[in-house]
Amino acid sequence: MRRPVGRREDFVNRFGGGTRTARAVYAMHTMDRRSDAELVIAARQGDLGAFAVLVERYRAPALRVAYGIAGNEAEDAVQDAFVKAYRKLEGFRTDAAFRPWLFTIVANEARNRRRSSSRRSKLDLQVRDQPRSAAAAVEDVVARRDQRRRLLDVVASLPDRYREVVALRYFAGLSESETAEVLSCPLGTAKSRLSRALNLLRAQLGEEVVS
Amino acid sequence: MTALEEALFDLAEHLDHPDGERLEATVLRRIGEPAPSEESRRSRIRAMVAVAAVVVVIAGALVAVAPARRAIADWLGIGAVEVRRVGLPLPNGPSAHAVPGAVGSTSPTVSEGLEIATAQRRVTFRIAVPRDPTAGTLAGVEVDRRVPGGFVVLRYPRFTLIEIASQGDVPVVGKLLAPGERVDPVTVGGAPGFWVVGAHQVTYLDRSGRLRTDTVRRSGAVLIWAATGVTYRIEGLDRVAAARMAASVH
């Protein structure tokens, strides 16, 4: 008989600790065609693999939003958000959209980290030197890189509430109505906040980007 | 879309945010841990230390009773209940022993048709009841004193709530899980628990310390959680309903 090891630890090792099972689950992610609601239902019934698919599905946009709100604390914020989301799955209505529900938690976690940071100075946001995709590489010329740096610098200097709406709408690609849902405000309010954010950016950028 | 909006969408692809390559593994690991609470963390550690020694004994006994179970792959436990996974399908036959809480339990130490007040005098812990109005009318109360501290079965129209004394965090009831069945760590009001899905088999230690095994393969999902001195089990509800009902038990 195998030597008994920790109890929860053993479970975790089976499902989340880089074992063969976890790797197999990981390999299945990219081809999993189930809807968010189907995955949520499966996760509620104890299928951790289904929740892992959701984590992988929303990892990148969640990190982009959190980065836009909390900078280098993005990864910790997103990690906390997914753990909280899992623990709140029982309260999620499967006839509602999962994406805004999840991003409400992500934005909240990122916001809390931003608030609790000792110095609420301007965020240090950076543009990658190497683009993330080959398609982007083709068009990635030095001039555009400088332009992006300048734009991100201005985004970083926005007041939190405007930077947040920019992160949700443009970094995560949420629709205006999803953005409103995440911000718990009417659509009109979200639109006007977005418009105000764009105007602030335009004012800072002058004619550089805005044509 | 304005040029500025296009530039912002483009910028999203070029942010130097963390890759989060370990995010999924870390999230899954943390999900397996109970919600952070200093008290529950301390009591869990105490329970693990106390249980560890006892479980080794139980594990040895199990192997002696059924050599096929040497294939035990992993195990989990809280309060008075331990859950272990075995590498072989569970047998499906008549019950060798009436199991605490099983329908039709017959034993001189099992009392049926009691009032809660009467049952309360026969166990060492305070009997809690579900306060959720959808629980319905209590249809039956049984006390089973074959396990140390006692064992109460409360039958409701749609589900059964079982309460087990867990003195000293010693596991007195075990569940064997066949391959492919699932155990999901959960919390109930901050207390650690498990949602167990699928066929399982029940074993328990009686008051004389003898290991009893129910050979009947049971199916259906069970929510088990542990509070101080008592371990609870709800059978017969789906996960959402079981969680809601569990939260109302006090």
PDB file of C-alpha atoms in Angstrom, chain A residues 1-12 14-16 18 22 25-26 29 42-48 51-52 55-56 59-60 63-64 67 71-72 74-76 78-80 82-83 86-87 90 126-128 131-133 136 139-140 144 148-149 151-152 155 166 169-171 173 194 198 201-202 205 209-211, chain B residues 1-36 44 47-48 51-52 55-56 59-60 63 69-79 81-82 84-85 171 181-187 192-195 197 239-240 243:
ATOM      1  CA  MET A   1       0.000   0.000   0.000  1.00  0.00           C
ATOM      2  CA  ARG A   2       1.234   3.434  -0.755  1.00  0.00           C
ATOM      3  CA  ARG A   3       2.314   5.388   2.256  1.00  0.00           C
ATOM      4  CA  PRO A   4      -0.569   7.591   3.363  1.00  0.00           C
ATOM      5  CA  VAL A   5       0.337  11.221   2.886  1.00  0.00           C
ATOM      6  CA  GLY A   6      -1.585  14.378   3.728  1.00  0.00           C
ATOM      7  CA  ARG A   7      -5.265  14.235   3.155  1.00  0.00           C
ATOM      8  CA  ARG A   8      -6.221  17.401   1.292  1.00  0.00           C
ATOM      9  CA  GLU A   9      -2.679  17.628   0.004  1.00  0.00           C
ATOM     10  CA  ASP A  10      -3.090  14.282  -1.649  1.00  0.00           C
ATOM     11  CA  PHE A  11      -6.258  15.412  -3.355  1.00  0.00           C
ATOM     12  CA  VAL A  12      -4.550  18.568  -4.487  1.00  0.00           C
ATOM     13  CA  ARG A  14      -3.961  14.498  -7.841  1.00  0.00           C
ATOM     14  CA  PHE A  15      -5.849  17.353  -9.375  1.00  0.00           C
ATOM     15  CA  GLY A  16      -3.720  20.418  -9.284  1.00  0.00           C
ATOM     16  CA  GLY A  18       1.416  19.042 -11.955  1.00  0.00           C
ATOM     17  CA  ALA A  22      -3.288  17.708 -14.168  1.00  0.00           C
ATOM     18  CA  VAL A  25      -6.503  18.064 -18.004  1.00  0.00           C
ATOM     19  CA  TYR A  26      -4.335  20.920 -19.195  1.00  0.00           C
ATOM     20  CA  HIS A  29      -8.301  22.767 -22.345  1.00  0.00           C
ATOM     21  CA  ALA A  42     -19.766  20.513 -14.154  1.00  0.00           C
ATOM     22  CA  ALA A  43     -17.475  22.402 -11.753  1.00  0.00           C
ATOM     23  CA  ARG A  44     -20.284  22.677  -9.218  1.00  0.00           C
ATOM     24  CA  GLN A  45     -20.656  18.930  -9.333  1.00  0.00           C
ATOM     25  CA  GLY A  46     -17.039  18.549  -8.346  1.00  0.00           C
ATOM     26  CA  ASP A  47     -15.353  18.458 -11.758  1.00  0.00           C
ATOM     27  CA  LEU A  48     -12.239  20.514 -11.083  1.00  0.00           C
ATOM     28  CA  PHE A  51     -13.096  24.821 -13.669  1.00  0.00           C
ATOM     29  CA  ALA A  52      -9.524  24.544 -14.919  1.00  0.00           C
ATOM     30  CA  VAL A  55      -9.338  29.452 -15.712  1.00  0.00           C
ATOM     31  CA  GLU A  56      -7.435  28.836 -18.911  1.00  0.00           C
ATOM     32  CA  ARG A  59      -6.580  33.782 -17.911  1.00  0.00           C
ATOM     33  CA  ALA A  60      -5.262  36.258 -20.488  1.00  0.00           C
ATOM     34  CA  LEU A  63      -4.556  39.348 -16.421  1.00  0.00           C
ATOM     35  CA  ARG A  64      -4.911  42.265 -18.840  1.00  0.00           C
ATOM     36  CA  TYR A  67      -2.713  44.704 -14.994  1.00  0.00           C
ATOM     37  CA  GLY A  71      -0.116  46.863 -12.427  1.00  0.00           C
ATOM     38  CA  ASN A  72       2.393  44.322 -11.166  1.00  0.00           C
ATOM     39  CA  ALA A  74      -2.141  41.563 -11.493  1.00  0.00           C
ATOM     40  CA  GLU A  75      -1.210  37.927 -11.128  1.00  0.00           C
ATOM     41  CA  ASP A  76      -1.946  37.785  -7.395  1.00  0.00           C
ATOM     42  CA  VAL A  78      -6.287  37.187 -10.706  1.00  0.00           C
ATOM     43  CA  GLN A  79      -5.273  34.182  -8.640  1.00  0.00           C
ATOM     44  CA  ASP A  80      -7.394  35.390  -5.713  1.00  0.00           C
ATOM     45  CA  PHE A  82     -10.379  32.674  -9.565  1.00  0.00           C
ATOM     46  CA  VAL A  83     -10.260  31.076  -6.121  1.00  0.00           C
ATOM     47  CA  TYR A  86     -14.825  28.953  -7.487  1.00  0.00           C
ATOM     48  CA  ARG A  87     -16.073  29.372  -3.939  1.00  0.00           C
ATOM     49  CA  GLU A  90     -23.030  28.097  -6.071  1.00  0.00           C
ATOM     50  CA  GLN A 126       5.032  48.583 -19.519  1.00  0.00           C
ATOM     51  CA  VAL A 127       4.710  47.588 -23.131  1.00  0.00           C
ATOM     52  CA  ARG A 128       6.295  44.291 -24.115  1.00  0.00           C
ATOM     53  CA  PRO A 131       4.821  41.014 -29.245  1.00  0.00           C
ATOM     54  CA  ARG A 132       2.768  38.018 -28.110  1.00  0.00           C
ATOM     55  CA  SER A 133       1.859  36.726 -31.531  1.00  0.00           C
ATOM     56  CA  ALA A 136       1.522  41.177 -34.323  1.00  0.00           C
ATOM     57  CA  GLU A 139       3.193  45.012 -37.994  1.00  0.00           C
ATOM     58  CA  ASP A 140       5.329  45.709 -34.990  1.00  0.00           C
ATOM     59  CA  ARG A 144       4.360  51.830 -33.277  1.00  0.00           C
ATOM     60  CA  ARG A 148       2.151  52.301 -27.611  1.00  0.00           C
ATOM     61  CA  ARG A 149       4.529  53.248 -24.831  1.00  0.00           C
ATOM     62  CA  LEU A 151      -0.358  55.675 -24.978  1.00  0.00           C
ATOM     63  CA  LEU A 152       0.159  53.273 -22.062  1.00  0.00           C
ATOM     64  CA  VAL A 155      -3.456  55.368 -19.564  1.00  0.00           C
ATOM     65  CA  VAL A 166     -10.524  51.464 -20.166  1.00  0.00           C
ATOM     66  CA  ARG A 169     -13.557  47.732 -22.339  1.00  0.00           C
ATOM     67  CA  TYR A 170     -10.311  47.654 -24.309  1.00  0.00           C
ATOM     68  CA  PHE A 171      -7.831  45.412 -22.482  1.00  0.00           C
ATOM     69  CA  GLY A 173     -12.551  43.384 -24.752  1.00  0.00           C
ATOM     70  CA  LEU A 194     -15.811  55.599 -21.008  1.00  0.00           C
ATOM     71  CA  LEU A 198     -11.256  58.744 -23.898  1.00  0.00           C
ATOM     72  CA  LEU A 201      -6.606  60.429 -23.054  1.00  0.00           C
ATOM     73  CA  ARG A 202      -7.113  62.629 -26.105  1.00  0.00           C
ATOM     74  CA  LEU A 205      -2.086  62.782 -26.245  1.00  0.00           C
ATOM     75  CA  VAL A 209      -2.766  59.124 -31.768  1.00  0.00           C
ATOM     76  CA  VAL A 210      -6.058  60.857 -32.256  1.00  0.00           C
ATOM     77  CA  SER A 211      -6.693  61.511 -35.879  1.00  0.00           C
TER      78      SER A 211
ATOM     79  CA  MET B   1     -14.429  52.906 -33.914  1.00  0.00           C
ATOM     80  CA  THR B   2     -12.088  55.836 -33.477  1.00  0.00           C
ATOM     81  CA  ALA B   3      -8.343  55.663 -34.022  1.00  0.00           C
ATOM     82  CA  LEU B   4      -7.850  55.999 -30.288  1.00  0.00           C
ATOM     83  CA  GLU B   5     -10.079  53.016 -29.579  1.00  0.00           C
ATOM     84  CA  GLU B   6      -8.222  50.969 -32.197  1.00  0.00           C
ATOM     85  CA  ALA B   7      -4.936  51.974 -30.580  1.00  0.00           C
ATOM     86  CA  LEU B   8      -6.248  50.846 -27.172  1.00  0.00           C
ATOM     87  CA  PHE B   9      -7.352  47.439 -28.496  1.00  0.00           C
ATOM     88  CA  ASP B  10      -3.933  47.099 -30.108  1.00  0.00           C
ATOM     89  CA  LEU B  11      -2.240  48.125 -26.872  1.00  0.00           C
ATOM     90  CA  ALA B  12      -3.993  45.277 -25.042  1.00  0.00           C
ATOM     91  CA  GLU B  13      -2.016  42.808 -27.154  1.00  0.00           C
ATOM     92  CA  HIS B  14       1.255  44.404 -26.172  1.00  0.00           C
ATOM     93  CA  LEU B  15       0.910  44.831 -22.418  1.00  0.00           C
ATOM     94  CA  ASP B  16       3.820  43.471 -20.412  1.00  0.00           C
ATOM     95  CA  HIS B  17       1.555  41.775 -17.877  1.00  0.00           C
ATOM     96  CA  PRO B  18       2.614  38.533 -16.130  1.00  0.00           C
ATOM     97  CA  ASP B  19       2.005  35.402 -18.226  1.00  0.00           C
ATOM     98  CA  GLY B  20       0.354  33.551 -15.367  1.00  0.00           C
ATOM     99  CA  GLU B  21       1.784  30.248 -16.564  1.00  0.00           C
ATOM    100  CA  ARG B  22       1.397  28.719 -13.104  1.00  0.00           C
ATOM    101  CA  LEU B  23      -1.943  30.371 -12.506  1.00  0.00           C
ATOM    102  CA  GLU B  24      -4.097  27.351 -13.177  1.00  0.00           C
ATOM    103  CA  ALA B  25      -2.042  24.957 -11.033  1.00  0.00           C
ATOM    104  CA  THR B  26      -1.911  27.488  -8.202  1.00  0.00           C
ATOM    105  CA  VAL B  27      -5.642  28.163  -8.363  1.00  0.00           C
ATOM    106  CA  LEU B  28      -6.463  24.446  -8.345  1.00  0.00           C
ATOM    107  CA  ARG B  29      -4.135  23.878  -5.419  1.00  0.00           C
ATOM    108  CA  ARG B  30      -5.730  26.711  -3.451  1.00  0.00           C
ATOM    109  CA  ILE B  31      -9.236  25.502  -4.277  1.00  0.00           C
ATOM    110  CA  GLY B  32      -8.375  22.276  -2.501  1.00  0.00           C
ATOM    111  CA  GLU B  33      -7.668  24.195   0.669  1.00  0.00           C
ATOM    112  CA  PRO B  34     -10.432  25.368   2.992  1.00  0.00           C
ATOM    113  CA  ALA B  35     -11.310  29.041   3.008  1.00  0.00           C
ATOM    114  CA  PRO B  36      -8.759  30.891   5.119  1.00  0.00           C
ATOM    115  CA  ARG B  44      -7.698  21.404  10.936  1.00  0.00           C
ATOM    116  CA  ALA B  47      -7.500  17.191  13.531  1.00  0.00           C
ATOM    117  CA  MET B  48      -4.893  16.071  11.041  1.00  0.00           C
ATOM    118  CA  VAL B  51      -6.306  11.532  12.970  1.00  0.00           C
ATOM    119  CA  ALA B  52      -3.027  10.566  11.390  1.00  0.00           C
ATOM    120  CA  VAL B  55      -5.884   6.222  10.401  1.00  0.00           C
ATOM    121  CA  VAL B  56      -2.719   4.197  10.120  1.00  0.00           C
ATOM    122  CA  ALA B  59      -5.683   1.403   7.153  1.00  0.00           C
ATOM    123  CA  GLY B  60      -3.919  -1.691   8.443  1.00  0.00           C
ATOM    124  CA  VAL B  63      -6.000  -4.248   4.355  1.00  0.00           C
ATOM    125  CA  ARG B  69      -7.901  -2.908  -0.991  1.00  0.00           C
ATOM    126  CA  ARG B  70      -4.131  -2.755  -0.964  1.00  0.00           C
ATOM    127  CA  ALA B  71      -4.706  -0.681  -4.041  1.00  0.00           C
ATOM    128  CA  ILE B  72      -5.899   2.193  -1.912  1.00  0.00           C
ATOM    129  CA  ALA B  73      -4.775   5.207  -3.840  1.00  0.00           C
ATOM    130  CA  ASP B  74      -5.522   8.148  -1.630  1.00  0.00           C
ATOM    131  CA  TRP B  75      -7.674   9.252   1.212  1.00  0.00           C
ATOM    132  CA  LEU B  76      -9.190  12.294   2.812  1.00  0.00           C
ATOM    133  CA  GLY B  77     -10.916  12.970   6.038  1.00  0.00           C
ATOM    134  CA  ILE B  78     -12.591  15.428   8.338  1.00  0.00           C
ATOM    135  CA  GLY B  79     -13.990  15.171  11.819  1.00  0.00           C
ATOM    136  CA  VAL B  81     -15.410  10.750   8.719  1.00  0.00           C
ATOM    137  CA  GLU B  82     -12.626   9.598   6.524  1.00  0.00           C
ATOM    138  CA  ARG B  84     -10.561   6.920   0.918  1.00  0.00           C
ATOM    139  CA  ARG B  85     -10.250   5.983  -2.661  1.00  0.00           C
ATOM    140  CA  PRO B 171     -12.542   9.149  12.499  1.00  0.00           C
ATOM    141  CA  GLU B 181     -15.808   8.781  -8.154  1.00  0.00           C
ATOM    142  CA  ARG B 182     -15.268  12.337  -7.110  1.00  0.00           C
ATOM    143  CA  VAL B 183     -14.508  14.146  -3.890  1.00  0.00           C
ATOM    144  CA  ASP B 184     -14.552  17.908  -3.856  1.00  0.00           C
ATOM    145  CA  PRO B 185     -13.364  19.872  -0.828  1.00  0.00           C
ATOM    146  CA  VAL B 186     -15.944  22.500   0.143  1.00  0.00           C
ATOM    147  CA  THR B 187     -16.648  24.727   3.092  1.00  0.00           C
ATOM    148  CA  PRO B 192     -14.197  22.149   6.122  1.00  0.00           C
ATOM    149  CA  GLY B 193     -16.177  19.547   4.252  1.00  0.00           C
ATOM    150  CA  PHE B 194     -16.445  17.319   1.204  1.00  0.00           C
ATOM    151  CA  TRP B 195     -18.931  16.887  -1.578  1.00  0.00           C
ATOM    152  CA  VAL B 197     -20.247  12.128  -5.766  1.00  0.00           C
ATOM    153  CA  ARG B 239     -25.212  20.070  -4.431  1.00  0.00           C
ATOM    154  CA  VAL B 240     -26.833  23.490  -4.417  1.00  0.00           C
ATOM    155  CA  ALA B 243     -25.202  23.520   0.522  1.00  0.00           C
TER     156      ALA B 243
END
